Coordinates of N, CA, C and O in Angstrom, one line a residue:
M1 N 31.3 -14.7 10.9 CA 29.9 -14.6 10.9 C 29.4 -14.4 12.3 O 29.7 -15.2 13.2
K2 N 28.7 -13.4 12.6 CA 28.2 -13.1 13.9 C 27.0 -14.0 14.2 O 26.0 -14.0 13.5
E3 N 27.1 -14.8 15.2 CA 26.0 -15.7 15.6 C 25.3 -15.3 16.8 O 25.9 -14.8 17.7
K4 N 24.0 -15.5 16.8 CA 23.2 -15.2 17.9 C 22.4 -16.4 18.3 O 21.3 -16.7 17.7
S5 N 22.9 -17.2 19.2 CA 22.2 -18.5 19.5 C 21.3 -18.3 20.8 O 20.5 -19.1 21.0
S6 N 21.5 -17.3 21.6 CA 20.8 -17.2 22.8 C 19.4 -16.8 22.7 O 18.5 -17.4 23.2
E7 N 19.1 -15.7 21.9 CA 17.7 -15.2 21.8 C 17.0 -15.5 20.5 O 15.8 -15.5 20.4
G8 N 17.7 -15.7 19.4 CA 17.1 -15.9 18.1 C 17.0 -14.6 17.3 O 17.4 -13.6 17.8
V9 N 16.6 -14.8 16.0 CA 16.6 -13.7 15.1 C 15.2 -13.7 14.5 O 14.5 -14.7 14.3
R10 N 14.7 -12.5 14.1 CA 13.4 -12.4 13.5 C 13.4 -13.2 12.2 O 14.4 -13.2 11.5
L11 N 12.3 -13.8 11.8 CA 12.1 -14.6 10.6 C 12.4 -13.8 9.4 O 13.2 -14.3 8.5
D12 N 11.8 -12.6 9.2 CA 12.1 -11.8 8.0 C 13.5 -11.4 7.9 O 14.1 -11.4 6.8
K13 N 14.2 -11.1 9.0 CA 15.6 -10.7 9.0 C 16.5 -11.9 8.7 O 17.4 -11.7 7.9
W14 N 16.2 -13.1 9.2 CA 17.0 -14.2 8.9 C 16.8 -14.6 7.4 O 17.8 -14.9 6.7
L15 N 15.6 -14.5 6.8 CA 15.4 -14.9 5.4 C 16.2 -13.9 4.5 O 16.8 -14.3 3.5
W16 N 16.2 -12.6 4.9 CA 17.0 -11.6 4.2 C 18.5 -11.9 4.3 O 19.2 -11.9 3.3
A17 N 19.0 -12.2 5.5 CA 20.4 -12.5 5.8 C 20.8 -13.8 5.0 O 22.0 -13.8 4.6
A18 N 19.9 -14.7 4.9 CA 20.3 -16.0 4.3 C 20.1 -15.9 2.7 O 20.3 -16.9 2.0
R19 N 19.8 -14.7 2.3 CA 19.7 -14.4 0.8 C 18.6 -15.1 0.1 O 18.7 -15.4 -1.1
F20 N 17.5 -15.4 0.8 CA 16.3 -16.0 0.1 C 15.6 -14.9 -0.6 O 15.0 -15.1 -1.7
Y21 N 15.6 -13.7 0.0 CA 14.9 -12.5 -0.6 C 15.9 -11.3 -0.6 O 16.7 -11.2 0.2
K22 N 15.7 -10.4 -1.6 CA 16.6 -9.3 -1.8 C 16.5 -8.2 -0.8 O 17.5 -7.6 -0.4
T23 N 15.3 -8.0 -0.2 CA 15.1 -7.0 0.8 C 14.3 -7.6 2.0 O 13.6 -8.6 1.8
R24 N 14.4 -6.9 3.1 CA 13.6 -7.4 4.3 C 12.1 -7.1 4.0 O 11.3 -7.9 4.5
A25 N 11.8 -6.1 3.3 CA 10.4 -5.8 3.0 C 9.8 -6.9 2.2 O 8.6 -7.4 2.4
I26 N 10.5 -7.4 1.2 CA 10.0 -8.6 0.4 C 9.9 -9.8 1.3 O 8.9 -10.5 1.2
A27 N 10.9 -10.0 2.1 CA 10.8 -11.2 3.0 C 9.6 -11.1 3.9 O 8.9 -12.1 4.1
R28 N 9.3 -9.9 4.4 CA 8.1 -9.7 5.3 C 6.8 -10.0 4.5 O 5.9 -10.7 5.0
E29 N 6.7 -9.5 3.3 CA 5.6 -9.7 2.5 C 5.3 -11.2 2.2 O 4.2 -11.7 2.2
M30 N 6.4 -11.9 2.0 CA 6.3 -13.4 1.7 C 5.8 -14.1 2.9 O 5.0 -15.0 2.8
V31 N 6.3 -13.7 4.1 CA 5.9 -14.4 5.3 C 4.4 -14.1 5.6 O 3.6 -15.0 5.9
E32 N 4.0 -12.8 5.4 CA 2.7 -12.4 5.7 C 1.7 -13.0 4.6 O 0.6 -13.3 4.9
G33 N 2.2 -13.2 3.4 CA 1.4 -13.8 2.4 C 1.3 -15.3 2.4 O 0.6 -15.9 1.6
G34 N 1.9 -16.0 3.4 CA 1.8 -17.4 3.5 C 2.7 -18.2 2.7 O 2.6 -19.4 2.5
K35 N 3.7 -17.6 2.1 CA 4.7 -18.2 1.2 C 5.8 -18.9 2.0 O 6.6 -19.7 1.5
V36 N 5.9 -18.6 3.3 CA 6.9 -19.1 4.2 C 6.2 -19.8 5.4 O 5.4 -19.1 6.0
H37 N 6.6 -21.0 5.6 CA 6.0 -21.8 6.8 C 7.1 -22.1 7.7 O 8.2 -22.6 7.3
Y38 N 6.9 -21.9 9.0 CA 7.9 -22.2 10.0 C 7.5 -23.4 10.8 O 6.4 -23.4 11.4
N39 N 8.2 -24.5 10.7 CA 7.9 -25.8 11.3 C 6.5 -26.2 10.9 O 5.7 -26.7 11.8
G40 N 6.1 -26.0 9.7 CA 4.8 -26.5 9.1 C 3.7 -25.5 9.4 O 2.5 -25.8 9.1
Q41 N 3.9 -24.4 10.0 CA 2.8 -23.5 10.4 C 3.1 -22.1 9.8 O 4.2 -21.7 9.6
R42 N 2.0 -21.4 9.4 CA 2.1 -20.0 9.0 C 2.6 -19.2 10.2 O 2.2 -19.6 11.3
S43 N 3.4 -18.2 10.0 CA 3.8 -17.4 11.1 C 3.9 -16.0 10.7 O 3.7 -15.6 9.6
K44 N 4.3 -15.2 11.7 CA 4.5 -13.7 11.5 C 5.9 -13.4 11.2 O 6.8 -14.2 11.6
P45 N 6.2 -12.3 10.6 CA 7.6 -11.9 10.3 C 8.4 -11.7 11.6 O 9.6 -11.9 11.5
S46 N 7.8 -11.4 12.7 CA 8.5 -11.2 13.9 C 8.8 -12.5 14.7 O 9.5 -12.4 15.8
K47 N 8.4 -13.6 14.2 CA 8.7 -14.9 14.8 C 10.2 -15.1 15.0 O 10.9 -14.9 14.0
L48 N 10.6 -15.5 16.2 CA 12.0 -15.7 16.4 C 12.4 -17.1 15.8 O 11.9 -18.1 16.2
V49 N 13.4 -17.1 15.0 CA 13.9 -18.3 14.4 C 14.9 -19.0 15.4 O 15.7 -18.4 16.0
E50 N 14.7 -20.3 15.5 CA 15.6 -21.1 16.4 C 16.4 -22.1 15.5 O 16.0 -22.4 14.4
L51 N 17.5 -22.6 16.1 CA 18.3 -23.6 15.4 C 17.5 -24.9 15.2 O 16.7 -25.2 16.0
N52 N 17.8 -25.5 14.1 CA 17.2 -26.8 13.7 C 15.7 -26.7 13.3 O 15.0 -27.7 13.2
A53 N 15.2 -25.5 13.1 CA 13.8 -25.3 12.7 C 13.7 -25.6 11.2 O 14.7 -25.4 10.5
M54 N 12.6 -26.0 10.8 CA 12.3 -26.4 9.4 C 11.5 -25.2 8.8 O 10.5 -24.9 9.3
L55 N 12.0 -24.7 7.7 CA 11.3 -23.7 6.9 C 10.9 -24.2 5.6 O 11.7 -24.8 4.9
T56 N 9.7 -23.9 5.2 CA 9.2 -24.2 3.8 C 9.0 -22.9 3.1 O 8.2 -22.1 3.5
L57 N 9.8 -22.7 2.0 CA 9.7 -21.4 1.3 C 9.2 -21.7 -0.1 O 9.6 -22.6 -0.8
R58 N 8.3 -20.8 -0.6 CA 7.8 -20.8 -1.9 C 8.4 -19.7 -2.7 O 8.2 -18.5 -2.3
Q59 N 9.2 -19.9 -3.8 CA 9.8 -18.9 -4.6 C 9.4 -19.1 -6.0 O 10.0 -20.0 -6.7
G60 N 8.4 -18.4 -6.5 CA 8.0 -18.7 -7.9 C 7.4 -20.0 -8.0 O 6.4 -20.4 -7.3
N61 N 7.9 -20.9 -8.9 CA 7.4 -22.2 -9.1 C 8.1 -23.2 -8.1 O 7.7 -24.4 -8.0
D62 N 9.2 -22.8 -7.5 CA 10.0 -23.7 -6.6 C 9.5 -23.6 -5.2 O 9.2 -22.6 -4.7
E63 N 9.5 -24.8 -4.5 CA 9.3 -24.9 -3.1 C 10.5 -25.6 -2.4 O 10.8 -26.7 -2.8
K64 N 11.1 -24.9 -1.5 CA 12.2 -25.5 -0.8 C 11.9 -25.7 0.7 O 11.2 -24.9 1.3
T65 N 12.5 -26.8 1.2 CA 12.4 -27.1 2.6 C 13.8 -27.1 3.1 O 14.6 -27.9 2.7
V66 N 14.1 -26.2 4.1 CA 15.4 -26.0 4.6 C 15.4 -26.1 6.1 O 14.4 -25.9 6.8
K67 N 16.6 -26.5 6.6 CA 16.8 -26.7 8.1 C 17.8 -25.5 8.5 O 18.8 -25.3 7.9
V68 N 17.4 -24.8 9.5 CA 18.2 -23.7 10.0 C 19.4 -24.2 10.8 O 19.3 -25.0 11.7
L69 N 20.6 -23.9 10.3 CA 21.9 -24.4 10.9 C 22.5 -23.3 11.8 O 23.2 -23.6 12.7
A70 N 22.4 -22.0 11.4 CA 23.0 -20.9 12.1 C 22.1 -19.7 12.1 O 21.3 -19.6 11.2
L71 N 22.3 -18.8 13.0 CA 21.5 -17.6 13.1 C 22.4 -16.4 12.9 O 23.5 -16.3 13.5
T72 N 21.9 -15.4 12.1 CA 22.6 -14.1 12.0 C 21.7 -13.1 11.6 O 20.6 -13.3 11.0
E73 N 22.0 -11.8 11.9 CA 21.2 -10.7 11.5 C 21.8 -9.9 10.4 O 21.3 -9.0 9.8
Q74 N 23.1 -10.3 10.1 CA 23.8 -9.5 9.1 C 23.8 -10.3 7.8 O 24.0 -11.5 7.7
R75 N 23.6 -9.5 6.7 CA 23.6 -10.1 5.3 C 25.1 -10.2 4.9 O 25.8 -9.2 4.9
R76 N 25.5 -11.4 4.6 CA 26.9 -11.7 4.3 C 26.9 -12.1 2.8 O 25.9 -12.3 2.2
P77 N 28.1 -12.4 2.3 CA 28.3 -12.9 0.9 C 27.5 -14.2 0.8 O 27.3 -14.9 1.8
A78 N 27.2 -14.6 -0.4 CA 26.4 -15.8 -0.7 C 27.0 -17.1 -0.2 O 26.4 -18.0 0.3
T79 N 28.4 -17.1 -0.2 CA 29.1 -18.3 0.3 C 28.8 -18.5 1.8 O 28.6 -19.6 2.3
D80 N 28.8 -17.3 2.6 CA 28.5 -17.4 4.0 C 27.1 -17.7 4.3 O 26.7 -18.4 5.2
A81 N 26.2 -17.1 3.4 CA 24.8 -17.2 3.6 C 24.3 -18.7 3.4 O 23.4 -19.2 4.1
S82 N 25.0 -19.4 2.5 CA 24.6 -20.8 2.2 C 24.9 -21.7 3.4 O 24.4 -22.8 3.5
Q83 N 25.8 -21.3 4.3 CA 26.1 -22.0 5.5 C 25.1 -21.9 6.6 O 25.2 -22.5 7.7
L84 N 24.1 -21.0 6.5 CA 23.1 -20.7 7.5 C 22.0 -21.8 7.5 O 21.3 -22.0 8.4
Y85 N 21.9 -22.5 6.4 CA 20.8 -23.5 6.2 C 21.3 -24.7 5.4 O 22.3 -24.6 4.7
E86 N 20.5 -25.7 5.4 CA 20.7 -26.9 4.6 C 19.4 -27.4 4.0 O 18.4 -27.6 4.8
E87 N 19.4 -27.5 2.7 CA 18.1 -28.0 2.1 C 18.0 -29.5 2.2 O 19.0 -30.2 2.1
T88 N 16.8 -30.0 2.5 CA 16.6 -31.4 2.7 C 16.7 -32.1 1.4 O 16.5 -31.6 0.3
A89 N 17.1 -33.4 1.4 CA 17.2 -34.2 0.2 C 15.9 -34.4 -0.5 O 15.9 -34.3 -1.8
E90 N 14.8 -34.6 0.2 CA 13.5 -34.7 -0.4 C 13.1 -33.4 -1.2 O 12.6 -33.5 -2.3
S91 N 13.5 -32.3 -0.6 CA 13.2 -31.0 -1.2 C 13.9 -30.9 -2.6 O 13.4 -30.4 -3.6
I92 N 15.2 -31.3 -2.6 CA 16.0 -31.2 -3.8 C 15.4 -32.1 -4.9 O 15.3 -31.6 -6.0
T93 N 15.1 -33.3 -4.6 CA 14.6 -34.2 -5.6 C 13.2 -33.7 -6.1 O 12.9 -33.8 -7.3
K94 N 12.4 -33.2 -5.2 CA 11.1 -32.7 -5.6 C 11.2 -31.5 -6.5 O 10.5 -31.4 -7.6
R95 N 12.1 -30.6 -6.2 CA 12.3 -29.4 -7.1 C 12.8 -29.9 -8.5 O 12.4 -29.3 -9.5
E96 N 13.8 -30.8 -8.5 CA 14.3 -31.3 -9.8 C 13.2 -32.0 -10.6 O 13.1 -31.8 -11.8
K97 N 12.3 -32.7 -10.0 CA 11.1 -33.4 -10.7 C 10.2 -32.3 -11.3 O 9.8 -32.4 -12.4
V98 N 9.9 -31.3 -10.5 CA 9.0 -30.2 -10.9 C 9.7 -29.5 -12.1 O 9.0 -29.1 -13.1
A99 N 11.0 -29.2 -12.0 CA 11.7 -28.5 -13.1 C 11.7 -29.3 -14.4 O 11.5 -28.8 -15.5
L100 N 11.9 -30.6 -14.2 CA 11.8 -31.5 -15.4 C 10.5 -31.5 -16.0 O 10.3 -31.4 -17.3
A101 N 9.4 -31.6 -15.2 CA 8.0 -31.6 -15.7 C 7.7 -30.3 -16.4 O 7.1 -30.2 -17.5
R102 N 8.2 -29.2 -15.9 CA 8.0 -27.8 -16.5 C 8.7 -27.8 -17.8 O 8.2 -27.2 -18.8
K103 N 9.9 -28.3 -17.9 CA 10.7 -28.3 -19.1 C 10.0 -29.1 -20.2 O 9.9 -28.7 -21.4
M104 N 9.5 -30.3 -19.8 CA 8.8 -31.2 -20.8 C 7.5 -30.5 -21.3 O 7.2 -30.6 -22.4
N105 N 6.8 -29.8 -20.4 CA 5.6 -29.1 -20.8 C 5.9 -28.0 -21.8 O 5.2 -27.8 -22.7
A106 N 7.0 -27.3 -21.6 CA 7.4 -26.3 -22.5 C 7.7 -26.9 -23.9 O 7.5 -26.2 -24.9
L107 N 8.3 -28.1 -23.9 CA 8.6 -28.7 -25.2 C 7.3 -29.1 -26.0 O 7.3 -29.1 -27.2
T108 N 6.3 -29.5 -25.2 CA 5.1 -29.9 -25.9 C 4.2 -28.8 -26.4 O 3.4 -28.9 -27.2
M109 N 4.4 -27.6 -25.8 CA 3.7 -26.4 -26.2 C 4.6 -25.3 -26.7 O 4.9 -24.4 -25.9
P110 N 5.1 -25.4 -27.9 CA 6.1 -24.5 -28.4 C 5.5 -23.1 -28.6 O 4.3 -22.9 -28.9
H111 N 6.3 -22.1 -28.4 CA 5.9 -20.7 -28.7 C 6.2 -20.3 -30.1 O 7.1 -20.8 -30.8
P112 N 5.3 -19.5 -30.7 CA 5.6 -19.1 -32.1 C 6.9 -18.3 -32.2 O 7.4 -17.7 -31.2
D113 N 7.4 -18.2 -33.4 CA 8.7 -17.5 -33.7 C 8.5 -16.0 -33.6 O 9.5 -15.3 -33.3
R114 N 7.3 -15.5 -33.8 CA 7.2 -14.0 -33.8 C 5.8 -13.7 -33.3 O 4.9 -14.6 -33.2
R115 N 5.6 -12.4 -33.0 CA 4.2 -12.0 -32.6 C 3.3 -11.9 -33.8 O 3.7 -11.6 -34.9
P116 N 2.0 -12.1 -33.5 CA 1.1 -12.0 -34.7 C 1.0 -10.5 -35.1 O 1.1 -9.6 -34.3
D117 N 0.8 -10.3 -36.4 CA 0.6 -8.9 -36.9 C -0.9 -8.5 -36.7 O -1.7 -9.2 -36.1
K118 N -1.2 -7.3 -37.2 CA -2.5 -6.8 -36.9 C -3.7 -7.6 -37.4 O -4.6 -7.9 -36.7
K119 N -3.5 -8.1 -38.6 CA -4.6 -9.0 -39.2 C -4.7 -10.3 -38.4 O -5.8 -10.7 -38.1
E120 N -3.6 -10.9 -38.1 CA -3.6 -12.1 -37.4 C -4.2 -11.9 -36.0 O -5.0 -12.8 -35.5
R121 N -3.9 -10.8 -35.3 CA -4.5 -10.5 -34.0 C -6.0 -10.4 -34.1 O -6.7 -10.9 -33.3
R122 N -6.5 -9.7 -35.1 CA -7.9 -9.5 -35.3 C -8.6 -10.9 -35.5 O -9.6 -11.2 -35.0
D123 N -7.9 -11.8 -36.3 CA -8.5 -13.1 -36.6 C -8.5 -13.9 -35.3 O -9.5 -14.6 -35.0
L124 N -7.5 -13.8 -34.5 CA -7.4 -14.5 -33.2 C -8.5 -14.0 -32.2 O -9.2 -14.8 -31.6
M125 N -8.8 -12.7 -32.2 CA -9.8 -12.1 -31.4 C -11.2 -12.6 -31.8 O -12.0 -12.9 -31.0
K126 N -11.4 -12.6 -33.2 CA -12.6 -13.1 -33.7 C -12.9 -14.6 -33.3 O -14.0 -15.0 -32.9
F127 N -11.8 -15.4 -33.4 CA -11.9 -16.8 -33.1 C -12.2 -17.0 -31.6 O -13.1 -17.8 -31.2
K128 N -11.5 -16.2 -30.7 CA -11.7 -16.4 -29.3 C -13.0 -15.9 -28.8 O -13.6 -16.5 -27.9
H129 N -13.5 -14.8 -29.3 CA -14.8 -14.2 -28.8 C -16.0 -14.6 -29.7 O -17.0 -13.9 -29.6
G130 N -15.8 -15.5 -30.6 CA -17.0 -16.0 -31.3 C -17.5 -15.0 -32.4 O -18.7 -14.9 -32.7
G131 N -16.6 -14.2 -33.0 CA -17.0 -13.3 -34.1 C -17.7 -12.1 -33.6 O -18.3 -11.4 -34.5
N132 N -17.7 -11.7 -32.4 CA -18.3 -10.5 -31.9 C -17.5 -9.3 -32.2 O -18.0 -8.2 -32.1
E133 N -16.2 -9.4 -32.5 CA -15.4 -8.2 -32.7 C -15.0 -8.0 -34.1 O -14.8 -8.8 -34.9

């Protein structure tokens, strides 16, 4: 793994190399959209990542807090990429709690076995919109 400890790596490039996002363009959009915080602050995609920096990433329903352990500009296999960072223990427990809550919520609100047919859809629309349709 090629390491660059002297000058740092762009934030969007590091996120891509660490395999948090599939492309650099997506990583850049996430940083610009405020989904990635660097040491608790919103930042730009060109921000230089330093060792031991704390990153907070929002991916869908999950929020991860990771510590930067190594720097690289090259996208490597997932086993190598996982050595670039370490997720904090609080982050792991919080994600597990949220996942459990999401699972419990899905159990209390079951989905129907099939889609409604034409008549059932019309009845639903009538019910939702107060008989206007």
